[in-house]
Short mmCIF file of C-alpha atoms in Angstrom, two decimals:
data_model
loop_
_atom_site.label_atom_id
_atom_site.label_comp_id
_atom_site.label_asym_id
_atom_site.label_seq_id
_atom_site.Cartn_x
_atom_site.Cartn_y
_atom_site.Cartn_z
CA UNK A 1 -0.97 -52.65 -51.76
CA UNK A 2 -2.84 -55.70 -52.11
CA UNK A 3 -1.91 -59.29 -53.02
CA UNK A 4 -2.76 -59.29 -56.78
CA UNK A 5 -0.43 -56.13 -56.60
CA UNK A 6 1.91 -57.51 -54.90
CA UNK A 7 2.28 -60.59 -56.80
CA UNK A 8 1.82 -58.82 -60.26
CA UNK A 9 5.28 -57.11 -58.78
CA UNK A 10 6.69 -59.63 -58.03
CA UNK A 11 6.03 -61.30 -61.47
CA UNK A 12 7.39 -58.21 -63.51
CA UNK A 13 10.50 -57.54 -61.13
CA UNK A 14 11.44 -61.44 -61.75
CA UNK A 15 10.68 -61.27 -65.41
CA UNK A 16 12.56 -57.71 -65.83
CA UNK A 17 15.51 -58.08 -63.42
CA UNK A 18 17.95 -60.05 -65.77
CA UNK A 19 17.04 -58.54 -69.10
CA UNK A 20 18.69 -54.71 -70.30
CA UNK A 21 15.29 -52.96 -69.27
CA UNK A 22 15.05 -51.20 -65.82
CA UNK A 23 13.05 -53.64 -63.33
CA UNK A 24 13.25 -50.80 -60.91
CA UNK A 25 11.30 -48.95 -63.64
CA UNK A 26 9.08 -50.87 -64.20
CA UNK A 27 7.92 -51.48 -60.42
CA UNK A 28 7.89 -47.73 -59.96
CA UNK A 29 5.02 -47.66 -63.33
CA UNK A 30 3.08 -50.33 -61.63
CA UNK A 31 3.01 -48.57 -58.28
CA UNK A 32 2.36 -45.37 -59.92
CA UNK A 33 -0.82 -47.24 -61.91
CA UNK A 34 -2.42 -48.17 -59.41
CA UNK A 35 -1.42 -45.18 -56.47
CA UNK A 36 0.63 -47.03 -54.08
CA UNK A 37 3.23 -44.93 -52.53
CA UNK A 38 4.33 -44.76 -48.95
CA UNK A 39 7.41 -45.35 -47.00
CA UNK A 40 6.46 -48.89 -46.28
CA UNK A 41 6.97 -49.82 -49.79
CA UNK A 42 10.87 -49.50 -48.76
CA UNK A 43 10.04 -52.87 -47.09
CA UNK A 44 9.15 -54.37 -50.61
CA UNK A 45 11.65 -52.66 -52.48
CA UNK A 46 14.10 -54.79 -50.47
CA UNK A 47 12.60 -57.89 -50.34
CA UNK A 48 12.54 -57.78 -53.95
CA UNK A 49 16.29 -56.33 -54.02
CA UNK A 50 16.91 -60.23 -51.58
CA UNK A 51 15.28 -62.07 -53.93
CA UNK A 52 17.14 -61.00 -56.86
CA UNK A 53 20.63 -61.22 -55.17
CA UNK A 54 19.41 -64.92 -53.76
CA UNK A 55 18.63 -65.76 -57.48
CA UNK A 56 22.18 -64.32 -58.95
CA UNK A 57 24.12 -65.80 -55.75
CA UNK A 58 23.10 -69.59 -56.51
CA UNK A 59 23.31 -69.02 -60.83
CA UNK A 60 26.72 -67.80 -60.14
CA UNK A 61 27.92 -69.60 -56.68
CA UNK A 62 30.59 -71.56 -58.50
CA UNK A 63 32.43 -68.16 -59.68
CA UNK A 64 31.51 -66.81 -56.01
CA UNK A 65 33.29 -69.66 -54.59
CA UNK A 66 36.30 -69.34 -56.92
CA UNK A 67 36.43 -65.19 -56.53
CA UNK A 68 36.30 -65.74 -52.70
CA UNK A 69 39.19 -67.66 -52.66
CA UNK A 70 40.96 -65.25 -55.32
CA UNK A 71 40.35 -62.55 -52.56
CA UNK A 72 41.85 -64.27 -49.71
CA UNK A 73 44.88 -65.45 -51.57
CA UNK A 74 45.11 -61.94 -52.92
CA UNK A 75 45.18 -60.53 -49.18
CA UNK A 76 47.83 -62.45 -48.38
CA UNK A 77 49.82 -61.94 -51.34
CA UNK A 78 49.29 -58.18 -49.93
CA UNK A 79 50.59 -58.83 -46.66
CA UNK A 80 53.88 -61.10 -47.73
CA UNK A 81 54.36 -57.86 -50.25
CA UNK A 82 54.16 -55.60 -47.24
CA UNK A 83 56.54 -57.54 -45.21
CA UNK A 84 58.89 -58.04 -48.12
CA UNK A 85 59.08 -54.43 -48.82
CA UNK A 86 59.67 -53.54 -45.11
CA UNK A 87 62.48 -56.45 -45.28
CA UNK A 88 63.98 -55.34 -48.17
CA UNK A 89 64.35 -51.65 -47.07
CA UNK A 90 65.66 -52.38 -43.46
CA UNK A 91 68.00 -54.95 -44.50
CA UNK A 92 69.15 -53.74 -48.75
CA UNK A 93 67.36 -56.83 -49.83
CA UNK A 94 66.05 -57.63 -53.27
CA UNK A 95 63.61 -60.44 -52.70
CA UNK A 96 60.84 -60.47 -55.28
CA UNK A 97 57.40 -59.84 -54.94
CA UNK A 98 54.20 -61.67 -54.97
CA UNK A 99 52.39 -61.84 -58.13
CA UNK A 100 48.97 -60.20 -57.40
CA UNK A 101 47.44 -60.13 -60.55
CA UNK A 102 48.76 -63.68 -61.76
CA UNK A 103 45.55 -65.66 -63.04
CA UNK A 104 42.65 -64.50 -65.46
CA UNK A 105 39.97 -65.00 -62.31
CA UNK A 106 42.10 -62.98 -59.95
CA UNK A 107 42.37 -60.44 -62.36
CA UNK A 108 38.51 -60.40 -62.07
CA UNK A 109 38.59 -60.59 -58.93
CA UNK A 110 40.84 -57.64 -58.70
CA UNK A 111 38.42 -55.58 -61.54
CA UNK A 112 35.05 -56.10 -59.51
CA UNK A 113 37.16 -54.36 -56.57
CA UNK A 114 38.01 -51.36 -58.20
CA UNK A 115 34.62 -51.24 -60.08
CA UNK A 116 32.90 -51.56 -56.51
CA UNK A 117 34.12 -48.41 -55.18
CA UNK A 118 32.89 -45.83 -57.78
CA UNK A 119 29.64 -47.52 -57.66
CA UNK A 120 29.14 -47.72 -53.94
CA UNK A 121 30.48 -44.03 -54.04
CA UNK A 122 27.54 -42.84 -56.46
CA UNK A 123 24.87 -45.18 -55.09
CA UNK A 124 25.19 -43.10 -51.45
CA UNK A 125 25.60 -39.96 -52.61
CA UNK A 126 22.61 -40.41 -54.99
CA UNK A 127 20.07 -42.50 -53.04
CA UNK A 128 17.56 -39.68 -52.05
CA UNK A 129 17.75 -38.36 -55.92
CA UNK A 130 17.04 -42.04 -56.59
CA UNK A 131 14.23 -42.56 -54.37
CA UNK A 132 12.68 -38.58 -55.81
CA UNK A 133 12.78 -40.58 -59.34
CA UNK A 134 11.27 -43.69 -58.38
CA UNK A 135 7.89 -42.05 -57.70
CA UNK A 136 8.28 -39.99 -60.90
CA UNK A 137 7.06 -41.35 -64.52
CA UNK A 138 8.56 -38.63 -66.29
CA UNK A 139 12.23 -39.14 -64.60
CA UNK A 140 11.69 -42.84 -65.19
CA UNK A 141 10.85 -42.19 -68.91
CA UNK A 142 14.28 -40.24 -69.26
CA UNK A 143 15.49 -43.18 -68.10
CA UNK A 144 14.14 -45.98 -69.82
CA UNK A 145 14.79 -43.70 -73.42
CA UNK A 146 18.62 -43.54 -72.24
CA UNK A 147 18.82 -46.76 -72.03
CA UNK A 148 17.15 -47.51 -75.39
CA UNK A 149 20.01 -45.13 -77.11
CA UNK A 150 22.99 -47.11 -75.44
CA UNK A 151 21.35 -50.16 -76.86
CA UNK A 152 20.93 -48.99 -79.64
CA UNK A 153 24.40 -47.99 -80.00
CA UNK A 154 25.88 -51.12 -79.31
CA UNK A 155 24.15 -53.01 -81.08
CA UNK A 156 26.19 -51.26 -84.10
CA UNK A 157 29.20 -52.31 -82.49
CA UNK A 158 31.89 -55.40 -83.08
CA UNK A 159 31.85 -57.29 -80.62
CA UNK A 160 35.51 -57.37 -78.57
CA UNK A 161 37.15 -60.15 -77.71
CA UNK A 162 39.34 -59.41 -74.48
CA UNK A 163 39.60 -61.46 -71.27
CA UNK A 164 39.91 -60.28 -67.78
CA UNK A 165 43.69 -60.74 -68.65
CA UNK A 166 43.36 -57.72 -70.88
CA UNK A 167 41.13 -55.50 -69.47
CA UNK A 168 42.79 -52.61 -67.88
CA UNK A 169 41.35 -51.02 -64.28
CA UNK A 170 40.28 -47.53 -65.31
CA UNK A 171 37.47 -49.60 -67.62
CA UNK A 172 36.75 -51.36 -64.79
CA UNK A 173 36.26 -48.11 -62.79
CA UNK A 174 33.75 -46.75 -66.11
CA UNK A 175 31.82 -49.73 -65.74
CA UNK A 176 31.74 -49.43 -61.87
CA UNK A 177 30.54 -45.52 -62.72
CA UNK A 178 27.84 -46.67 -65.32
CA UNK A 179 26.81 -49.23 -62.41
CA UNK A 180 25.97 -46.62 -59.94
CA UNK A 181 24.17 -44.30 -62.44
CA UNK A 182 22.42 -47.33 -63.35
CA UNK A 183 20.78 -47.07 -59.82
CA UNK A 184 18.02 -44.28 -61.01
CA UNK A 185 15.07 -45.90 -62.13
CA UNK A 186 14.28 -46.21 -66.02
CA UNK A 187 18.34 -46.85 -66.54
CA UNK A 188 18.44 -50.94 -67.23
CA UNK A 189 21.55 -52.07 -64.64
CA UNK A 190 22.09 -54.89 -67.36
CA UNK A 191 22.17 -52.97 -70.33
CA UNK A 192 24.05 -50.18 -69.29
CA UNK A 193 26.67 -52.18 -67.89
CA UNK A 194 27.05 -55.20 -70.68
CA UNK A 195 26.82 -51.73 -73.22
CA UNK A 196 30.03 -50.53 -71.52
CA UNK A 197 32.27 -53.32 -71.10
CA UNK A 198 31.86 -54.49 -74.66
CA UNK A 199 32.04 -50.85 -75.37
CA UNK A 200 35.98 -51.27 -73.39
CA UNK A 201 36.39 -54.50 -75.80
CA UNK A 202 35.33 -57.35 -73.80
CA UNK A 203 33.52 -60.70 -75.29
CA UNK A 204 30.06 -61.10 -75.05
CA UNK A 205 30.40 -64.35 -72.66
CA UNK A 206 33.26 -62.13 -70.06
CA UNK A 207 30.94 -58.74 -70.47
CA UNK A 208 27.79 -60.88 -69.50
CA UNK A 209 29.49 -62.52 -66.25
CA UNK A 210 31.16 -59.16 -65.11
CA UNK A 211 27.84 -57.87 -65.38
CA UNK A 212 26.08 -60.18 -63.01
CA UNK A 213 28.85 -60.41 -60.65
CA UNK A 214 29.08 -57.03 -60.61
CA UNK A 215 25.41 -56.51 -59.92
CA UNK A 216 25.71 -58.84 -56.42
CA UNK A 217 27.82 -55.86 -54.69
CA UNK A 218 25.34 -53.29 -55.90
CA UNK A 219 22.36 -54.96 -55.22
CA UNK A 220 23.57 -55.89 -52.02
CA UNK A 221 24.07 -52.15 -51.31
CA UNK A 222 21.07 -50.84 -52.76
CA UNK A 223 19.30 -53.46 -49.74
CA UNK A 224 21.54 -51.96 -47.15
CA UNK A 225 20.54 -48.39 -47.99
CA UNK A 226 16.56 -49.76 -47.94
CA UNK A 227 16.67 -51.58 -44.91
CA UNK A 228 18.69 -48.33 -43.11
CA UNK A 229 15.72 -46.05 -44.05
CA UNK A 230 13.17 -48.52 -42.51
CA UNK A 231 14.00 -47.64 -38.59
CA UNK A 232 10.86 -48.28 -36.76
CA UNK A 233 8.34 -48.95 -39.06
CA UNK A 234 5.84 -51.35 -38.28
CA UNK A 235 3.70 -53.03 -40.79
CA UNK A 236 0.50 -55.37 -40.49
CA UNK A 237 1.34 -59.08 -40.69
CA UNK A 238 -1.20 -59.23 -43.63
CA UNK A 239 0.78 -56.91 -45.56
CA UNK A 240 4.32 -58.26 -45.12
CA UNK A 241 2.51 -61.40 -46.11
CA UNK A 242 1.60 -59.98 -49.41
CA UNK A 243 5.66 -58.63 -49.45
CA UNK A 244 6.45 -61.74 -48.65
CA UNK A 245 4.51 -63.58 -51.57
CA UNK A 246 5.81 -61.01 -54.44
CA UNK A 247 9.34 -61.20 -53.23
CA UNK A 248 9.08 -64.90 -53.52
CA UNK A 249 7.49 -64.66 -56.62
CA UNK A 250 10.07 -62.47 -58.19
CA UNK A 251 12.98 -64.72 -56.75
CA UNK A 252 11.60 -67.78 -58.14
CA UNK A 253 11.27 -66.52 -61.34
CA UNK A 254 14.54 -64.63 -61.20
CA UNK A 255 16.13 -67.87 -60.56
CA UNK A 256 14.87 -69.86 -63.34
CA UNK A 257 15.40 -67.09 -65.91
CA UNK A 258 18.76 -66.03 -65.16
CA UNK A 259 20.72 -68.47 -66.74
CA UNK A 260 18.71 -68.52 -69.83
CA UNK A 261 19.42 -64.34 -69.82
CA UNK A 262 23.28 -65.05 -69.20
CA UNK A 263 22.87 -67.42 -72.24
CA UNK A 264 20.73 -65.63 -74.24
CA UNK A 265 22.48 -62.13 -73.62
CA UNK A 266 25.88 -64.20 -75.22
CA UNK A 267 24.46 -64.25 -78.44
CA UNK A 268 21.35 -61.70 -78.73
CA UNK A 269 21.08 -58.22 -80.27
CA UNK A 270 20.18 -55.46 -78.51
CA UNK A 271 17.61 -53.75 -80.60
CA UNK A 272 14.26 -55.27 -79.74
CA UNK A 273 14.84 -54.81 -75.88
CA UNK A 274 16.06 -51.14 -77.69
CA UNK A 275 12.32 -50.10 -79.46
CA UNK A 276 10.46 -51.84 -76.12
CA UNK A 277 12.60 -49.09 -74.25
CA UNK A 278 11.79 -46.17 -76.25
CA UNK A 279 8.18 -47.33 -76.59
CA UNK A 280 7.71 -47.59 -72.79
CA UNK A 281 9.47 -44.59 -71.86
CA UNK A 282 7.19 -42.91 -74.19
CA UNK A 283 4.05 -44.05 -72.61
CA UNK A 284 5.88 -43.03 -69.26
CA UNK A 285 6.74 -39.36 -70.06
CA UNK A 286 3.38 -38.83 -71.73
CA UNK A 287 1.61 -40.44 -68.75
CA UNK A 288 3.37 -37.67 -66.87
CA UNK A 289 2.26 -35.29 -68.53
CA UNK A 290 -1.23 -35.60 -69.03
CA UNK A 291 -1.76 -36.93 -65.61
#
């Protein structure tokens, strides 16, 4: 890989990462364009998996802050529960409970947990299936023409208009589901999961925030996994240096576009990013094919 390559990465990764089309997918085209392969693109692949979760952290550190301290407060809500229970049985007590659930933001808080765990589940279970797809068109065709149907789909759809409040924890274990499967190439991680929660009734400006937030865990997971699989590898300085730059790239973009997406997604319809989809999955398969 070379710097224009790298950069021109870089470029599409930050462009792609926020919208419902696969940025995954589209990285895996490029690479396949141009015949760069290898196990020390793993070292990209994270980089640009940093730079996306730097770019979502600081758009979003504000709820980060708040869900943070929703998690501590809800650990020791946990404990005093435990200890009230053990209380109540050794002495006949009745002493009430904590609340856990009380506020609309701890009630996120307490969503993204349970969505977390069927996505981390699928994410290692799947990541060598993942990593076969990413250096195959025709898989990431499949994928990108799924996720133009969903869009499709919803687009047809009311838009709900539940809050956190309202949202009951086997949706939030779907969405966590449709998360993880959103880790194969092609599958847009931002359409796939807004699709589903306003699928499960939630309002455009709630489905849009669970969706990022959601994304930090997986992201975060999805750079775990790559930097595992790196073990010894060793690199020329020149070439990290080109990593470097398109990571960079991708996380300045990322940064600047994201809260134009989160606006944008609010209030936009799904069908355009639907036929660009199709069209490109299309090209991908056929590519495949004739190759």
């Amino acid at each position: 890989m070379d710097f224009f390559q790298a950069v021109l990465i870089g470029i599409v990764h930050g462009i792609t990462a926020f919208m419902p089309v696969s940025s995954s997918g589209h990285a895996g085209l490029i690479e396949d364009f141009f015949h760069i392969g290898g196990p020390e693109t793993l070292l990209f692949e994270a980089l640009l998996h940093l730079a996306t979760l730097f770019a979502i952290v600081l758009a979003f550190w504000r709820d980060i802050q708040k869900i943070v301290a929703e998690t501590i407060l809800i650990s020791v809500d946990v404990l005093t529960n435990i200890r009230i229970f053990v209380e109540n049985k050794k002495n006949g007590a009745d002493k009430r409970y904590q609340k856990i659930s009380g506020t609309n933001y701890r009630k996120l808080t307490l969503l993204l947990m349970v969505a977390v765990i069927p996505m981390a589940a699928l994410g290692v279970s799947s990541r060598h299936l993942v990593q076969i797809a990413f250096g195959s068109p025709m898989a990431i065709g499949i994928g990108m023409m799924m996720s133009a149907i969903l869009l499709l789909v919803i687009d047809f759809i009311a838009t709900g208009d539940k809050i956190p409040k309202d949202m009951t924890y086997d949706r939030a274990v779907w969405m966590g589901i449709c998360q993880g499967i959103a880790s194969f190439p092609g599958i847009s991680r931002t359409g796939v999961s807004m699709s589903v929660g306003l699928l499960c009734g939630l309002n455009r400006k709630v489905a849009v925030k669970f969706t990022f937030l959601m994304a930090i865990p997986a992201v975060l997971g999805a750079l775990i996994l790559e930097l595992g699989q790196l073990g010894e590898m060793s690199i020329s300085g020149k070439l990290f240096a080109y990593y470097f730059c398109g990571a960079l790239v991708a996380g300045v973009i990322g940064f600047f576009l994201i809260r134009r997406m989160t606006k944008y997604l609010q209030r936009a319809r799904f069908r355009g990013f639907a036929c660009y989809n199709f069209f490109l999955g299309i090209v991908a398969i056929v590519s495949s094919v004739v190759k």
